[in-house]
CSV table of C-alpha atoms in Angstrom, one decimal:
chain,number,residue,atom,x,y,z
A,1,UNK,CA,-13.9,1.0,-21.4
A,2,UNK,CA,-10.6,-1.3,-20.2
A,3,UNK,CA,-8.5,0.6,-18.6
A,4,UNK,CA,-5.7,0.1,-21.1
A,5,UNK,CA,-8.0,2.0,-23.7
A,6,UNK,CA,-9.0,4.6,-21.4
A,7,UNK,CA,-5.1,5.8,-20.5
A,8,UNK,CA,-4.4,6.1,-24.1
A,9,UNK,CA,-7.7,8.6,-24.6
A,10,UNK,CA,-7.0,11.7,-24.7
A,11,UNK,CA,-9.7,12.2,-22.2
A,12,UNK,CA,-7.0,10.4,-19.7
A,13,UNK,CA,-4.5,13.5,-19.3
A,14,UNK,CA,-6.7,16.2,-18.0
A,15,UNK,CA,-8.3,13.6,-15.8
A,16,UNK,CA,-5.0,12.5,-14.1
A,17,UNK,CA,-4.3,16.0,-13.7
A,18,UNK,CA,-7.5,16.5,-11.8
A,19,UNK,CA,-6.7,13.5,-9.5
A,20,UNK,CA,-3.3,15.1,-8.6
A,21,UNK,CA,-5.5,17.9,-7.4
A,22,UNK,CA,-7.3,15.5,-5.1
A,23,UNK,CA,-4.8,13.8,-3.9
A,24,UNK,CA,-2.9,17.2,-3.2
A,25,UNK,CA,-5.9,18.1,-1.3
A,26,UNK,CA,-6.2,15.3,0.9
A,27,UNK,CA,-2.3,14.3,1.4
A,28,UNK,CA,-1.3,17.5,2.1
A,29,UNK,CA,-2.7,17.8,5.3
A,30,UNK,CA,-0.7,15.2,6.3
A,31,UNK,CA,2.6,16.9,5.3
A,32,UNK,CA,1.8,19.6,7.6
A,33,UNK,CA,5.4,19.7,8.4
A,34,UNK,CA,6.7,20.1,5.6
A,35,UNK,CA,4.5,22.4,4.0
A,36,UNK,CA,7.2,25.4,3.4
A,37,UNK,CA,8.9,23.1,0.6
A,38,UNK,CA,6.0,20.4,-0.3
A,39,UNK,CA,5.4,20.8,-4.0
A,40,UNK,CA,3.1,18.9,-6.1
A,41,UNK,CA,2.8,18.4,-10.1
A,42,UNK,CA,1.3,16.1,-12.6
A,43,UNK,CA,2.7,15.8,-16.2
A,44,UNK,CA,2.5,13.2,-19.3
A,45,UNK,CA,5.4,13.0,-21.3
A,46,UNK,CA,4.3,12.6,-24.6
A,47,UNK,CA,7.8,10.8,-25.8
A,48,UNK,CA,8.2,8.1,-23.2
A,49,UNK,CA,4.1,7.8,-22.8
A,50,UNK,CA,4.6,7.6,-19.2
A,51,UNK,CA,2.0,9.7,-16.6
A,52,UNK,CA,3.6,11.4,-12.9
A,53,UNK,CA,3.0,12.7,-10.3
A,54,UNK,CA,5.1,14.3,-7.9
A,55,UNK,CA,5.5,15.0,-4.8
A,56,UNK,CA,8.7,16.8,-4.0
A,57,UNK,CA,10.2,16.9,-0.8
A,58,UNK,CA,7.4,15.4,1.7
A,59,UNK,CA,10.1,14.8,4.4
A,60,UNK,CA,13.6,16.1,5.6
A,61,UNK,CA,14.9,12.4,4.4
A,62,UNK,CA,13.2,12.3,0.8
A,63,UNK,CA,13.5,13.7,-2.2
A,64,UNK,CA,10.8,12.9,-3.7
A,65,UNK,CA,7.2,10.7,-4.2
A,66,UNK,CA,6.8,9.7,-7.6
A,67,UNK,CA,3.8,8.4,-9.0
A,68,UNK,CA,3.9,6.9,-12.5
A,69,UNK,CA,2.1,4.5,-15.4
A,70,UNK,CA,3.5,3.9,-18.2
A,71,UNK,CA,0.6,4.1,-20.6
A,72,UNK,CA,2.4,1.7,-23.5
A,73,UNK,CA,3.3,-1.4,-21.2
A,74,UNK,CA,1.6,-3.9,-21.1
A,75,UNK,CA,0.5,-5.3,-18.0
A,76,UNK,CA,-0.5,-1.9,-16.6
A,77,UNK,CA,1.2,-1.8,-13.3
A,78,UNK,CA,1.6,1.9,-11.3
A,79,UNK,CA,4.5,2.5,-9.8
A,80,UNK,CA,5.7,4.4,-6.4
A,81,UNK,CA,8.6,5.4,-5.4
A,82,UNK,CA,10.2,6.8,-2.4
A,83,UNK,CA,13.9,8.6,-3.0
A,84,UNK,CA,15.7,9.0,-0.1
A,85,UNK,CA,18.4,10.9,0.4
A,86,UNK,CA,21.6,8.8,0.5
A,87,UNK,CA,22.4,10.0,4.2
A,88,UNK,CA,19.1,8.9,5.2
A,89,UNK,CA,20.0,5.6,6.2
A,90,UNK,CA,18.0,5.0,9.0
A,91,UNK,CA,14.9,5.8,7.8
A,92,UNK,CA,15.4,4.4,4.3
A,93,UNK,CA,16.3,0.7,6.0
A,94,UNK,CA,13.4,1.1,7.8
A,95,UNK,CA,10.6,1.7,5.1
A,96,UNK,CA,12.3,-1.3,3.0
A,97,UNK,CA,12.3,-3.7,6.2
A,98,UNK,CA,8.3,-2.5,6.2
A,99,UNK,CA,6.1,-4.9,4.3
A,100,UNK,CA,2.5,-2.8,3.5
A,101,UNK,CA,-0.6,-4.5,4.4
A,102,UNK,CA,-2.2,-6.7,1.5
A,103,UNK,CA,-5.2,-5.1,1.4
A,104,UNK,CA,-3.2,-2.2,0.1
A,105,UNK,CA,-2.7,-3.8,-3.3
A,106,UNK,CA,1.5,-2.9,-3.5
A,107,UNK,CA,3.8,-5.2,-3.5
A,108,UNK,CA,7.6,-3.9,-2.8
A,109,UNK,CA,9.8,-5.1,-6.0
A,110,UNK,CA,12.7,-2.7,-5.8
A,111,UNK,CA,14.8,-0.9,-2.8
A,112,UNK,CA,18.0,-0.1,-4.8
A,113,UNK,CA,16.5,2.4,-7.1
A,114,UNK,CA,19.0,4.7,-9.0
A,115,UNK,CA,18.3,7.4,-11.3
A,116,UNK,CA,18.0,6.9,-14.9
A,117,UNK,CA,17.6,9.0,-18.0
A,118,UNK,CA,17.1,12.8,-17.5
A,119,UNK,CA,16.7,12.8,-13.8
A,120,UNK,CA,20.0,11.6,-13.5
A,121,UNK,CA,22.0,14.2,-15.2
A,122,UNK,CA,19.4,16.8,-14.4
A,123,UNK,CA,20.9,19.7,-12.3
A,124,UNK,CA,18.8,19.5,-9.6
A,125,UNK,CA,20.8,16.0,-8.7
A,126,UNK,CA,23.7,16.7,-11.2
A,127,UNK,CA,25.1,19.8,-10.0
A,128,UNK,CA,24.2,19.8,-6.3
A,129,UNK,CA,25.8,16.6,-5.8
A,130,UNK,CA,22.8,15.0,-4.9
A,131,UNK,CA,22.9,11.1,-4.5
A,132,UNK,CA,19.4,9.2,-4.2
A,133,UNK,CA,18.4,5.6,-3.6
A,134,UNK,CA,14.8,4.9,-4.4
A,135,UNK,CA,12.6,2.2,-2.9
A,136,UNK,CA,9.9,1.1,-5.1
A,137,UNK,CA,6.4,-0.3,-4.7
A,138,UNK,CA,4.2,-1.6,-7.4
A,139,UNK,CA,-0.1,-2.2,-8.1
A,140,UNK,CA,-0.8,-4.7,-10.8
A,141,UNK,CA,-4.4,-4.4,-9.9
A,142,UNK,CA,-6.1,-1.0,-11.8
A,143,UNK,CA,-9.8,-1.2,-11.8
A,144,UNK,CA,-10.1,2.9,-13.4
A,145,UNK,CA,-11.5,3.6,-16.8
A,146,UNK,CA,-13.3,7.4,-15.9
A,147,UNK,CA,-11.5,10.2,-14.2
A,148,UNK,CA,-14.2,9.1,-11.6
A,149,UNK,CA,-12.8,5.6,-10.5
A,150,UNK,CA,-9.6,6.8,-11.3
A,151,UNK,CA,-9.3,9.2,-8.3
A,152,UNK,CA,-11.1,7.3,-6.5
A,153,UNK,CA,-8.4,4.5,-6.7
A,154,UNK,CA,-5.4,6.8,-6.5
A,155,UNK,CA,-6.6,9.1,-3.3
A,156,UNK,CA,-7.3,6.6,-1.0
A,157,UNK,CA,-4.0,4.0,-2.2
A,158,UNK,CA,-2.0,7.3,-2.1
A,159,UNK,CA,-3.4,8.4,1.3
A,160,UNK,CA,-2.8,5.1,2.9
A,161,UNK,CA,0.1,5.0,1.6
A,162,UNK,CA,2.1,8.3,2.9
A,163,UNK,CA,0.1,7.8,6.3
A,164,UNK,CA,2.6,4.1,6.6
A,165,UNK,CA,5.5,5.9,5.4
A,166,UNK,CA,5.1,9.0,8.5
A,167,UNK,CA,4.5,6.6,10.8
A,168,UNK,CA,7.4,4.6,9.9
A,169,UNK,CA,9.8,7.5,9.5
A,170,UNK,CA,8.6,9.8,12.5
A,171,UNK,CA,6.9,7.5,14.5
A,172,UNK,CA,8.5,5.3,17.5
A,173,UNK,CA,9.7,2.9,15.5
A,174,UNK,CA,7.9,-0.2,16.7
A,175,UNK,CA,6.7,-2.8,14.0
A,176,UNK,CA,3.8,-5.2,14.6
A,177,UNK,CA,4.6,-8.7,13.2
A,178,UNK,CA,1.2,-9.7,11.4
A,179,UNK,CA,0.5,-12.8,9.4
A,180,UNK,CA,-0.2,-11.3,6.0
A,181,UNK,CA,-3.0,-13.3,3.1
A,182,UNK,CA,0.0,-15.9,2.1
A,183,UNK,CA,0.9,-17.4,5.5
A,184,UNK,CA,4.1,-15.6,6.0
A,185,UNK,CA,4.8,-13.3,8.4
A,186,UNK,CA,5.4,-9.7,7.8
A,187,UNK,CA,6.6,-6.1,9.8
A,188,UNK,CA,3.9,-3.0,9.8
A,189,UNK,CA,4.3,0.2,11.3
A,190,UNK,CA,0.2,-0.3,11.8
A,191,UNK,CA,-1.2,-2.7,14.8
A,192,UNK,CA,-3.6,-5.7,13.5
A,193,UNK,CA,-7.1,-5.8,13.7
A,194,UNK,CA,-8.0,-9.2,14.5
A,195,UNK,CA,-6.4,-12.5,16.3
A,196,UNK,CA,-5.7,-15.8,15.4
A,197,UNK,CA,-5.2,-19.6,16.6
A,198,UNK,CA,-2.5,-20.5,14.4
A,199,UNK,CA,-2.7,-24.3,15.3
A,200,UNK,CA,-6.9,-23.6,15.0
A,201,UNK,CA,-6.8,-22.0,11.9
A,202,UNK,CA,-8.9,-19.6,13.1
A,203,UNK,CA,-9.0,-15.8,13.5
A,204,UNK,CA,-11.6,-13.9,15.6
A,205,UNK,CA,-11.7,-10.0,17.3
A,206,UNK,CA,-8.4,-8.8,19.9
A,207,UNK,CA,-11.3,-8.6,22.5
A,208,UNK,CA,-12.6,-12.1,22.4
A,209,UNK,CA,-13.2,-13.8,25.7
A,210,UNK,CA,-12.5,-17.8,24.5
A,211,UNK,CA,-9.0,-16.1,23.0
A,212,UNK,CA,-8.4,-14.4,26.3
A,213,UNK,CA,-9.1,-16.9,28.7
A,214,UNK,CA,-6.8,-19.8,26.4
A,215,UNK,CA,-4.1,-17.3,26.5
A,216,UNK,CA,-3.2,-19.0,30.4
A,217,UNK,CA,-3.4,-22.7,28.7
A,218,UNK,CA,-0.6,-21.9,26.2
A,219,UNK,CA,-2.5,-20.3,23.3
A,220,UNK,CA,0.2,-17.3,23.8
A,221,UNK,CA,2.5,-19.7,21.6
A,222,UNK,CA,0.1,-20.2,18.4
A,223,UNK,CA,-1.2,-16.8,18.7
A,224,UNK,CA,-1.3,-14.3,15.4
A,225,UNK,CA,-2.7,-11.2,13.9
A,226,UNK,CA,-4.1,-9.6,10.9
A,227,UNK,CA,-4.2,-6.1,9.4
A,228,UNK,CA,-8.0,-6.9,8.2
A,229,UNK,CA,-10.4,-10.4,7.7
A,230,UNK,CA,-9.3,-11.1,3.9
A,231,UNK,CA,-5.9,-11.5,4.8
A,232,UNK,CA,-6.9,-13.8,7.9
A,233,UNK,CA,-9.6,-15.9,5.1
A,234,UNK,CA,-6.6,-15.5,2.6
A,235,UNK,CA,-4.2,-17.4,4.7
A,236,UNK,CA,-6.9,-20.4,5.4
A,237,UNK,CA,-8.1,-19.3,8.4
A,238,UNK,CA,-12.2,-19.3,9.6
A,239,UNK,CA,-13.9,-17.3,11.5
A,240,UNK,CA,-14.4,-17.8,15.3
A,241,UNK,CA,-17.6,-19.3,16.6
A,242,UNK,CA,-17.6,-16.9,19.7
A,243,UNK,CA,-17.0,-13.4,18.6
A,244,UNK,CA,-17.8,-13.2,15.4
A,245,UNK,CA,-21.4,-15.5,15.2
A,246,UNK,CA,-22.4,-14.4,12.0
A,247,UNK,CA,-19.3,-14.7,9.9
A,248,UNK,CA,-19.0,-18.5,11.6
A,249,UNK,CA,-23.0,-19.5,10.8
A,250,UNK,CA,-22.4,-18.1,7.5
A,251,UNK,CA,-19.0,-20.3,7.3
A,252,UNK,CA,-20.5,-23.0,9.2
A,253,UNK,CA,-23.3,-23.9,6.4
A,254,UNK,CA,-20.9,-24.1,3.7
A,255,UNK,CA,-20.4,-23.0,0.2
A,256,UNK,CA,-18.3,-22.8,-2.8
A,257,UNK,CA,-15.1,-22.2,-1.6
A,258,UNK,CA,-13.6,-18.7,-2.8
A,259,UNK,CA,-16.9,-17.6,-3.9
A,260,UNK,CA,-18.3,-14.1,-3.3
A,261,UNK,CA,-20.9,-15.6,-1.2
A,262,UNK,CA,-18.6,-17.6,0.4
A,263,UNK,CA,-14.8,-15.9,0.7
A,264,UNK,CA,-13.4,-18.7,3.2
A,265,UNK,CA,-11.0,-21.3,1.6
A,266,UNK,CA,-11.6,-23.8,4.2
A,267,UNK,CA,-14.9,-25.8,4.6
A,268,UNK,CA,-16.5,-27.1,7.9
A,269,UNK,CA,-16.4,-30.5,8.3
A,270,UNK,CA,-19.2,-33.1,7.2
């Protein structure tokens, strides 16, 4: 079943309740902290044909998480959104200044959220004199059509998710500067995995021993980093011949670029 036929089932809303269950399960631990006012619900509003879920108040600086897909707008796309408070300034400049890793599959679109429809004049905002800027993120990519791949695509997005927003809001601060799948460079609140030769093109493991012993003949200036290797094949980069032999023999024989067999965009040459 396509996914756009399986959220308008009716087998789809007791199914996305059950993965708000799940994710509760697993996200909550994380939210330790603020466990005396954490709250968690999953609704479908019949009139707007749009599915939540919320989580309400997961830090002293936001509102609210909510999670939602429209079910009658076409392309599917799920939404989430972080409210912050308005006082909140510091920590809400720093999640929008925080790109997420690729592999992540959300793409920031919004960081000047307001309000709208019910919510706004809703006393819980209305009459507490409660002002809220949202930053939202967005997934264009849903591969669910059972309440079996659909939590398993929300509770590990979800999970990774909250994790970079902690560590951005209580954490030290410090962003890594990593090159992300389209060449440009990006902030994360999360240290890359692997290394790169910008000038090479190529991208091998932090411990490498030809990376470490070129970092004395200048390499310093061209060096780069990835959150994981399909960002670092993404960008155009291959593998390195010293650290990582089997992804480089594999590379080194050749193959349709792009393929499943062969992921690397660049071929070696003749």
């Amino acid at each position: 079943m396509k996914p756009e036929n399986y959220i308008c089932s009716e087998q789809f809303e007791p199914d996305w309740k059950h993965s708000k269950k799940e994710i509760q399960s697993i996200i909550k631990p994380l939210l330790k902290e603020a466990d005396d006012r954490l709250r968690f619900s999953a609704t479908l509003h019949k009139k707007s044909q749009i599915a939540w879920i919320e989580i309400r108040e997961p830090h002293p600086d936001i509102r609210l998480l909510a999670i939602t897909l429209p079910r009658d707008v076409q392309p599917l796309s799920l939404r989430i959104t972080a409210w912050f408070y308005e006082h909140a300034n510091e920590s809400y400049s720093r999640w929008c200044d925080t790109a997420l890793p690729s592999g992540l599959l959300l793409k920031q679109v919004s960081t000047n959220r307001k309000p709208s429809g019910s919510w706004k004049n809703s006393p819980a905002l209305k009459d507490n004199d409660i002002t809220l800027v949202g930053v939202e993120h967005v997934c264009r990519e849903l591969p669910f059509s059972d309440e079996t791949s659909l939590t398993a695509f929300l509770v590990p997005l979800l999970k990774q998710y909250v994790q970079q927003l902690l560590q951005v809001l209580n954490g030290s601060g410090k962003t890594y500067r990593l090159l992300g799948s389209d060449g440009e460079l990006f902030k994360s609140p999360v240290k890359g995995v692997l290394g790169g030769n910008s000038k090479e093109k190529r991208y091998g493991e932090l411990h490498c021993s030809a990376a470490n012993n070129a970092l004395s003949r200048g390499y310093a200036g061209h060096r780069v980093f990835f959150a994981n290797e399909e960002d670092a094949i993404a960008a155009g980069y291959k593998p390195c011949g010293t650290c990582m032999k089997e992804q480089y023999r594999k590379w080194n024989e050749g193959g349709e670029p792009g393929s499943s067999d062969y992921p690397w965009v660049i071929l070696p040459k003749p």
